[in-house]
mmCIF file of C-alpha atoms and ligand atoms in Angstrom:
data_model
loop_
_atom_site.group_PDB
_atom_site.id
_atom_site.type_symbol
_atom_site.label_atom_id
_atom_site.label_comp_id
_atom_site.label_asym_id
_atom_site.label_seq_id
_atom_site.Cartn_x
_atom_site.Cartn_y
_atom_site.Cartn_z
ATOM 1 C CA UNK A 1 -50.471 302.441 135.578
ATOM 2 C CA UNK A 2 -51.557 301.005 132.232
ATOM 3 C CA UNK A 3 -54.790 299.155 131.540
ATOM 4 C CA UNK A 4 -53.074 295.770 131.539
ATOM 5 C CA UNK A 5 -51.885 296.235 135.102
ATOM 6 C CA UNK A 6 -55.206 297.610 136.244
ATOM 7 C CA UNK A 7 -57.020 294.584 134.874
ATOM 8 C CA UNK A 8 -54.556 292.094 136.279
ATOM 9 C CA UNK A 9 -54.387 293.693 139.688
ATOM 10 C CA UNK A 10 -58.064 292.956 140.207
ATOM 11 C CA UNK A 11 -57.434 289.231 140.011
ATOM 12 C CA UNK A 12 -55.641 287.149 142.598
ATOM 13 C CA UNK A 13 -53.843 284.401 140.698
ATOM 14 C CA UNK A 14 -54.605 280.882 141.916
ATOM 15 C CA UNK A 15 -52.388 277.960 140.984
ATOM 16 C CA UNK A 16 -55.347 275.808 139.921
ATOM 17 C CA UNK A 17 -56.609 274.839 136.511
ATOM 18 C CA UNK A 18 -60.064 275.771 135.234
ATOM 19 C CA UNK A 19 -62.211 272.668 134.795
ATOM 20 C CA UNK A 20 -63.491 272.744 131.234
ATOM 21 C CA UNK A 21 -64.571 270.497 128.394
ATOM 22 C CA UNK A 22 -61.302 270.118 126.489
ATOM 23 C CA UNK A 23 -62.993 268.911 123.304
ATOM 24 C CA UNK A 24 -64.414 272.428 122.828
ATOM 25 C CA UNK A 25 -63.001 275.308 120.787
ATOM 26 C CA UNK A 26 -62.657 278.691 122.476
ATOM 27 C CA UNK A 27 -63.239 281.457 119.980
ATOM 28 C CA UNK A 28 -63.015 285.228 119.895
ATOM 29 C CA UNK A 29 -62.984 287.987 117.324
ATOM 30 C CA UNK A 30 -61.138 291.269 117.729
ATOM 31 C CA UNK A 31 -60.599 294.425 115.730
ATOM 32 C CA UNK A 32 -57.165 295.239 114.295
ATOM 33 C CA UNK A 33 -55.969 296.411 117.730
ATOM 34 C CA UNK A 34 -56.941 293.282 119.647
ATOM 35 C CA UNK A 35 -60.115 294.745 121.168
ATOM 36 C CA UNK A 36 -62.688 291.995 121.712
ATOM 37 C CA UNK A 37 -65.796 292.269 119.524
ATOM 38 C CA UNK A 38 -67.150 288.746 119.948
ATOM 39 C CA UNK A 39 -66.537 285.713 122.143
ATOM 40 C CA UNK A 40 -68.315 282.373 121.855
ATOM 41 C CA UNK A 41 -70.094 280.636 124.723
ATOM 42 C CA UNK A 42 -67.099 278.412 125.403
ATOM 43 C CA UNK A 43 -64.892 281.496 125.839
ATOM 44 C CA UNK A 44 -67.413 282.959 128.288
ATOM 45 C CA UNK A 45 -67.685 279.670 130.214
ATOM 46 C CA UNK A 46 -63.963 278.990 130.443
ATOM 47 C CA UNK A 47 -62.819 282.557 131.178
ATOM 48 C CA UNK A 48 -65.634 283.101 133.682
ATOM 49 C CA UNK A 49 -66.433 286.578 132.320
ATOM 50 C CA UNK A 50 -69.866 287.687 131.134
ATOM 51 C CA UNK A 51 -70.182 288.837 127.516
ATOM 52 C CA UNK A 52 -70.666 292.433 128.627
ATOM 53 C CA UNK A 53 -67.409 292.314 130.590
ATOM 54 C CA UNK A 54 -65.455 291.130 127.535
ATOM 55 C CA UNK A 55 -66.806 293.193 124.642
ATOM 56 C CA UNK A 56 -64.766 296.335 124.043
ATOM 57 C CA UNK A 57 -61.932 295.118 126.285
ATOM 58 C CA UNK A 58 -58.348 294.507 125.130
ATOM 59 C CA UNK A 59 -57.576 290.811 124.764
ATOM 60 C CA UNK A 60 -54.997 291.029 127.507
ATOM 61 C CA UNK A 61 -57.942 290.868 129.945
ATOM 62 C CA UNK A 62 -57.097 287.122 130.078
ATOM 63 C CA UNK A 63 -53.311 287.547 130.017
ATOM 64 C CA UNK A 64 -51.635 285.378 132.650
ATOM 65 C CA UNK A 65 -48.607 286.828 134.504
ATOM 66 C CA UNK A 66 -46.699 283.558 133.870
ATOM 67 C CA UNK A 67 -46.667 284.335 130.137
ATOM 68 C CA UNK A 68 -43.403 285.769 128.818
ATOM 69 C CA UNK A 69 -43.808 289.006 126.834
ATOM 70 C CA UNK A 70 -41.700 287.707 123.973
ATOM 71 C CA UNK A 71 -44.349 285.139 122.960
ATOM 72 C CA UNK A 72 -46.911 287.929 122.408
ATOM 73 C CA UNK A 73 -44.275 290.012 120.622
ATOM 74 C CA UNK A 74 -43.719 287.218 118.092
ATOM 75 C CA UNK A 75 -47.474 286.541 117.919
ATOM 76 C CA UNK A 76 -48.281 290.159 117.030
ATOM 77 C CA UNK A 77 -45.395 290.418 114.547
ATOM 78 C CA UNK A 78 -46.935 287.501 112.680
ATOM 79 C CA UNK A 79 -50.553 288.668 112.956
ATOM 80 C CA UNK A 80 -49.712 292.170 111.707
ATOM 81 C CA UNK A 81 -48.036 290.580 108.688
ATOM 82 C CA UNK A 82 -51.301 288.726 108.038
ATOM 83 C CA UNK A 83 -49.789 285.369 109.016
ATOM 84 C CA UNK A 84 -51.470 282.741 111.165
ATOM 85 C CA UNK A 85 -49.617 281.851 114.354
ATOM 86 C CA UNK A 86 -49.815 278.878 116.680
ATOM 87 C CA UNK A 87 -48.785 279.763 120.204
ATOM 88 C CA UNK A 88 -49.131 277.834 123.421
ATOM 89 C CA UNK A 89 -50.635 280.264 125.904
ATOM 90 C CA UNK A 90 -51.496 280.143 129.591
ATOM 91 C CA UNK A 91 -54.638 282.187 130.123
ATOM 92 C CA UNK A 92 -56.066 283.723 133.269
ATOM 93 C CA UNK A 93 -59.734 283.213 134.119
ATOM 94 C CA UNK A 94 -61.697 285.719 136.168
ATOM 95 C CA UNK A 95 -61.540 283.290 139.096
ATOM 96 C CA UNK A 96 -57.716 283.548 139.099
ATOM 97 C CA UNK A 97 -57.390 279.989 137.773
ATOM 98 C CA UNK A 98 -55.454 279.198 134.596
ATOM 99 C CA UNK A 99 -56.129 277.305 131.376
ATOM 100 C CA UNK A 100 -53.583 276.329 128.715
ATOM 101 C CA UNK A 101 -54.464 276.595 125.037
ATOM 102 C CA UNK A 102 -52.940 276.460 121.580
ATOM 103 C CA UNK A 103 -53.985 279.235 119.226
ATOM 104 C CA UNK A 104 -54.999 279.363 115.593
ATOM 105 C CA UNK A 105 -55.875 282.625 113.799
ATOM 106 C CA UNK A 106 -57.753 283.819 110.777
ATOM 107 C CA UNK A 107 -57.199 287.315 109.502
ATOM 108 C CA UNK A 108 -59.851 289.374 107.713
ATOM 109 C CA UNK A 109 -58.768 292.237 105.433
ATOM 110 C CA UNK A 110 -60.703 294.964 103.630
ATOM 111 C CA UNK A 111 -60.577 295.594 99.876
ATOM 112 C CA UNK A 112 -57.357 297.614 100.299
ATOM 113 C CA UNK A 113 -55.621 294.775 102.114
ATOM 114 C CA UNK A 114 -55.801 296.457 105.533
ATOM 115 C CA UNK A 115 -56.471 294.134 108.456
ATOM 116 C CA UNK A 116 -59.932 294.684 109.949
ATOM 117 C CA UNK A 117 -60.444 291.674 112.199
ATOM 118 C CA UNK A 118 -58.648 288.783 113.814
ATOM 119 C CA UNK A 119 -60.431 285.525 114.638
ATOM 120 C CA UNK A 120 -58.712 283.505 117.357
ATOM 121 C CA UNK A 121 -59.511 279.842 117.889
ATOM 122 C CA UNK A 122 -58.028 277.980 120.828
ATOM 123 C CA UNK A 123 -57.941 274.359 121.800
ATOM 124 C CA UNK A 124 -56.589 272.586 124.833
ATOM 125 C CA UNK A 125 -52.957 271.445 124.896
ATOM 126 C CA UNK A 126 -51.841 268.039 126.226
ATOM 127 C CA UNK A 127 -50.753 268.479 129.855
ATOM 128 C CA UNK A 128 -47.529 266.566 129.235
ATOM 129 C CA UNK A 129 -46.447 268.954 126.466
ATOM 130 C CA UNK A 130 -47.017 271.873 128.825
ATOM 131 C CA UNK A 131 -45.300 270.444 131.893
ATOM 132 C CA UNK A 132 -42.351 268.785 130.130
ATOM 133 C CA UNK A 133 -41.514 271.393 127.505
ATOM 134 C CA UNK A 134 -43.436 274.665 127.604
ATOM 135 C CA UNK A 135 -43.489 275.510 131.307
ATOM 136 C CA UNK A 136 -39.705 275.128 131.724
ATOM 137 C CA UNK A 137 -39.068 277.244 128.599
ATOM 138 C CA UNK A 138 -41.539 279.998 129.577
ATOM 139 C CA UNK A 139 -40.182 280.074 133.123
ATOM 140 C CA UNK A 140 -36.701 280.709 131.763
ATOM 141 C CA UNK A 141 -37.959 283.404 129.366
ATOM 142 C CA UNK A 142 -39.821 285.106 132.211
ATOM 143 C CA UNK A 143 -36.729 285.075 134.425
ATOM 144 C CA UNK A 144 -34.632 286.572 131.628
ATOM 145 C CA UNK A 145 -37.278 289.266 131.060
ATOM 146 C CA UNK A 146 -37.281 290.144 134.749
ATOM 147 C CA UNK A 147 -33.480 290.347 134.833
ATOM 148 C CA UNK A 148 -32.598 291.846 131.436
ATOM 149 C CA UNK A 149 -35.780 292.647 129.506
ATOM 150 C CA UNK A 150 -37.603 291.283 126.500
ATOM 151 C CA UNK A 151 -34.677 292.025 124.171
ATOM 152 C CA UNK A 152 -32.726 289.240 125.852
ATOM 153 C CA UNK A 153 -35.605 286.791 126.285
ATOM 154 C CA UNK A 154 -36.036 287.103 122.519
ATOM 155 C CA UNK A 155 -32.338 286.420 121.959
ATOM 156 C CA UNK A 156 -32.591 283.358 124.216
ATOM 157 C CA UNK A 157 -35.681 282.113 122.361
ATOM 158 C CA UNK A 158 -33.914 282.574 119.018
ATOM 159 C CA UNK A 159 -30.881 280.622 120.299
ATOM 160 C CA UNK A 160 -33.096 277.868 121.740
ATOM 161 C CA UNK A 161 -34.934 277.458 118.420
ATOM 162 C CA UNK A 162 -31.747 277.721 116.340
ATOM 163 C CA UNK A 163 -30.347 274.802 118.298
ATOM 164 C CA UNK A 164 -33.492 272.823 117.491
ATOM 165 C CA UNK A 165 -33.411 274.056 113.865
ATOM 166 C CA UNK A 166 -37.101 274.940 114.158
ATOM 167 C CA UNK A 167 -39.244 278.062 114.165
ATOM 168 C CA UNK A 168 -41.417 278.503 117.275
ATOM 169 C CA UNK A 169 -44.492 277.244 115.376
ATOM 170 C CA UNK A 170 -42.599 274.235 113.976
ATOM 171 C CA UNK A 171 -41.313 273.437 117.458
ATOM 172 C CA UNK A 172 -44.722 273.403 119.164
ATOM 173 C CA UNK A 173 -46.376 271.575 116.259
ATOM 174 C CA UNK A 174 -43.716 268.903 116.582
ATOM 175 C CA UNK A 175 -44.199 268.644 120.362
ATOM 176 C CA UNK A 176 -47.910 268.011 119.867
ATOM 177 C CA UNK A 177 -47.360 265.646 116.953
ATOM 178 C CA UNK A 178 -44.824 263.601 118.928
ATOM 179 C CA UNK A 179 -47.196 263.490 121.899
ATOM 180 C CA UNK A 180 -50.060 262.255 119.701
ATOM 181 C CA UNK A 181 -47.812 259.626 118.110
ATOM 182 C CA UNK A 182 -46.809 258.352 121.563
ATOM 183 C CA UNK A 183 -50.486 258.265 122.651
ATOM 184 C CA UNK A 184 -51.401 256.286 119.520
ATOM 185 C CA UNK A 185 -48.581 253.815 120.120
ATOM 186 C CA UNK A 186 -49.758 253.375 123.711
ATOM 187 C CA UNK A 187 -53.371 252.833 122.535
ATOM 188 C CA UNK A 188 -52.177 250.261 119.969
ATOM 189 C CA UNK A 189 -50.105 248.528 122.631
ATOM 190 C CA UNK A 190 -53.149 248.392 124.956
ATOM 191 C CA UNK A 191 -55.315 247.054 122.122
ATOM 192 C CA UNK A 192 -52.711 244.416 121.324
ATOM 193 C CA UNK A 193 -52.506 243.452 125.001
ATOM 194 C CA UNK A 194 -56.325 243.166 125.091
ATOM 195 C CA UNK A 195 -56.260 240.998 121.941
ATOM 196 C CA UNK A 196 -53.599 238.746 123.450
ATOM 197 C CA UNK A 197 -55.614 238.418 126.655
ATOM 198 C CA UNK A 198 -58.722 237.551 124.636
ATOM 199 C CA UNK A 199 -56.752 235.005 122.611
ATOM 200 C CA UNK A 200 -55.475 233.426 125.810
ATOM 201 C CA UNK A 201 -59.006 233.231 127.244
ATOM 202 C CA UNK A 202 -60.226 231.660 123.981
ATOM 203 C CA UNK A 203 -57.418 229.144 124.147
ATOM 204 C CA UNK A 204 -58.376 228.051 127.678
ATOM 205 C CA UNK A 205 -62.062 227.992 126.744
ATOM 206 C CA UNK A 206 -61.272 225.663 123.844
ATOM 207 C CA UNK A 207 -58.891 223.607 125.978
ATOM 208 C CA UNK A 208 -61.394 223.059 128.760
ATOM 209 C CA UNK A 209 -64.278 222.884 126.367
ATOM 210 C CA UNK A 210 -66.413 225.598 127.980
HETATM 211 C C1 FMN B 301 -57.694 287.309 118.067
HETATM 212 C C2 FMN B 301 -56.727 287.436 119.191
HETATM 213 C C3 FMN B 301 -56.744 286.498 120.198
HETATM 214 C C4 FMN B 301 -55.883 286.587 121.286
HETATM 215 N N1 FMN B 301 -55.964 285.643 122.265
HETATM 216 C C5 FMN B 301 -55.218 285.779 123.373
HETATM 217 C C6 FMN B 301 -55.340 284.864 124.447
HETATM 218 O O1 FMN B 301 -56.083 283.886 124.399
HETATM 219 N N2 FMN B 301 -54.580 285.108 125.560
HETATM 220 C C7 FMN B 301 -53.732 286.164 125.668
HETATM 221 O O2 FMN B 301 -53.097 286.327 126.701
HETATM 222 N N3 FMN B 301 -53.553 287.001 124.624
HETATM 223 C C8 FMN B 301 -54.277 286.848 123.499
HETATM 224 N N4 FMN B 301 -54.102 287.733 122.470
HETATM 225 C C9 FMN B 301 -53.012 288.720 122.551
HETATM 226 C C10 FMN B 301 -53.392 289.955 123.335
HETATM 227 O O3 FMN B 301 -53.892 290.917 122.445
HETATM 228 C C11 FMN B 301 -52.172 290.569 124.065
HETATM 229 O O4 FMN B 301 -51.150 290.892 123.161
HETATM 230 C C12 FMN B 301 -51.596 289.656 125.156
HETATM 231 O O5 FMN B 301 -52.581 289.292 126.093
HETATM 232 C C13 FMN B 301 -50.426 290.298 125.910
HETATM 233 O O6 FMN B 301 -50.780 291.491 126.448
HETATM 234 P P1 FMN B 301 -49.937 292.805 126.122
HETATM 235 O O7 FMN B 301 -49.809 292.850 124.638
HETATM 236 O O8 FMN B 301 -50.721 293.916 126.701
HETATM 237 O O9 FMN B 301 -48.610 292.573 126.809
HETATM 238 C C14 FMN B 301 -54.946 287.647 121.353
HETATM 239 C C15 FMN B 301 -54.900 288.588 120.321
HETATM 240 C C16 FMN B 301 -55.759 288.480 119.257
HETATM 241 C C17 FMN B 301 -55.688 289.484 118.138
#
């Protein structure tokens, strides 16, 4: 049994979200092999692990079994090339609860250009983006992996993105951008409705002279 399985077997997965302050940034630093060397307080709070339980552990300590392998395959292919990567990831807290994040990486190299550290920053993802777009896609990828392996989940992902004429990163950036645009429109609509209501009240105040 490999370390990943050992770590995951200790945790009973619960279909409940971690309650956390979604304005915060979850941060960690690893060596070139993804071994955790530092985690900020937010990481500790949200994951539910103590610092001493995280340091020296592989980052898959928070890997959720609902995550398709192919997403991490693409993530590592990019990181090893020294490229940033934005992935939407479901993480597993020590309690067995989950938390969804979007990643952002910085890559530190030595004077010879060899990668020495990765810095991962994660922020929360709008629930709607997850439930409408990401969960259905990941579920499919996971099913394909279970039936035919990661080779075919990758082929499916490539086909899915080809149809959308987007890379994975472009696709998720667009999902979030579209969500934010819709939120803004809704806020403007609410503001306009408030203004109209205020105008109406003013009109009656003037009309009845009070
Ligand atoms: C800086 C950094 C941050 C990472 N953050 C996460 C994370 O938040 N969740 C996660 O499941 N994997 C994360 N990974 C990827 C893990 O190293 C690992 O590839 C993943 O959990 C899948 O496990 P596996 O590669 O053993 O299949 C991160 C890797 C690096 C280098």
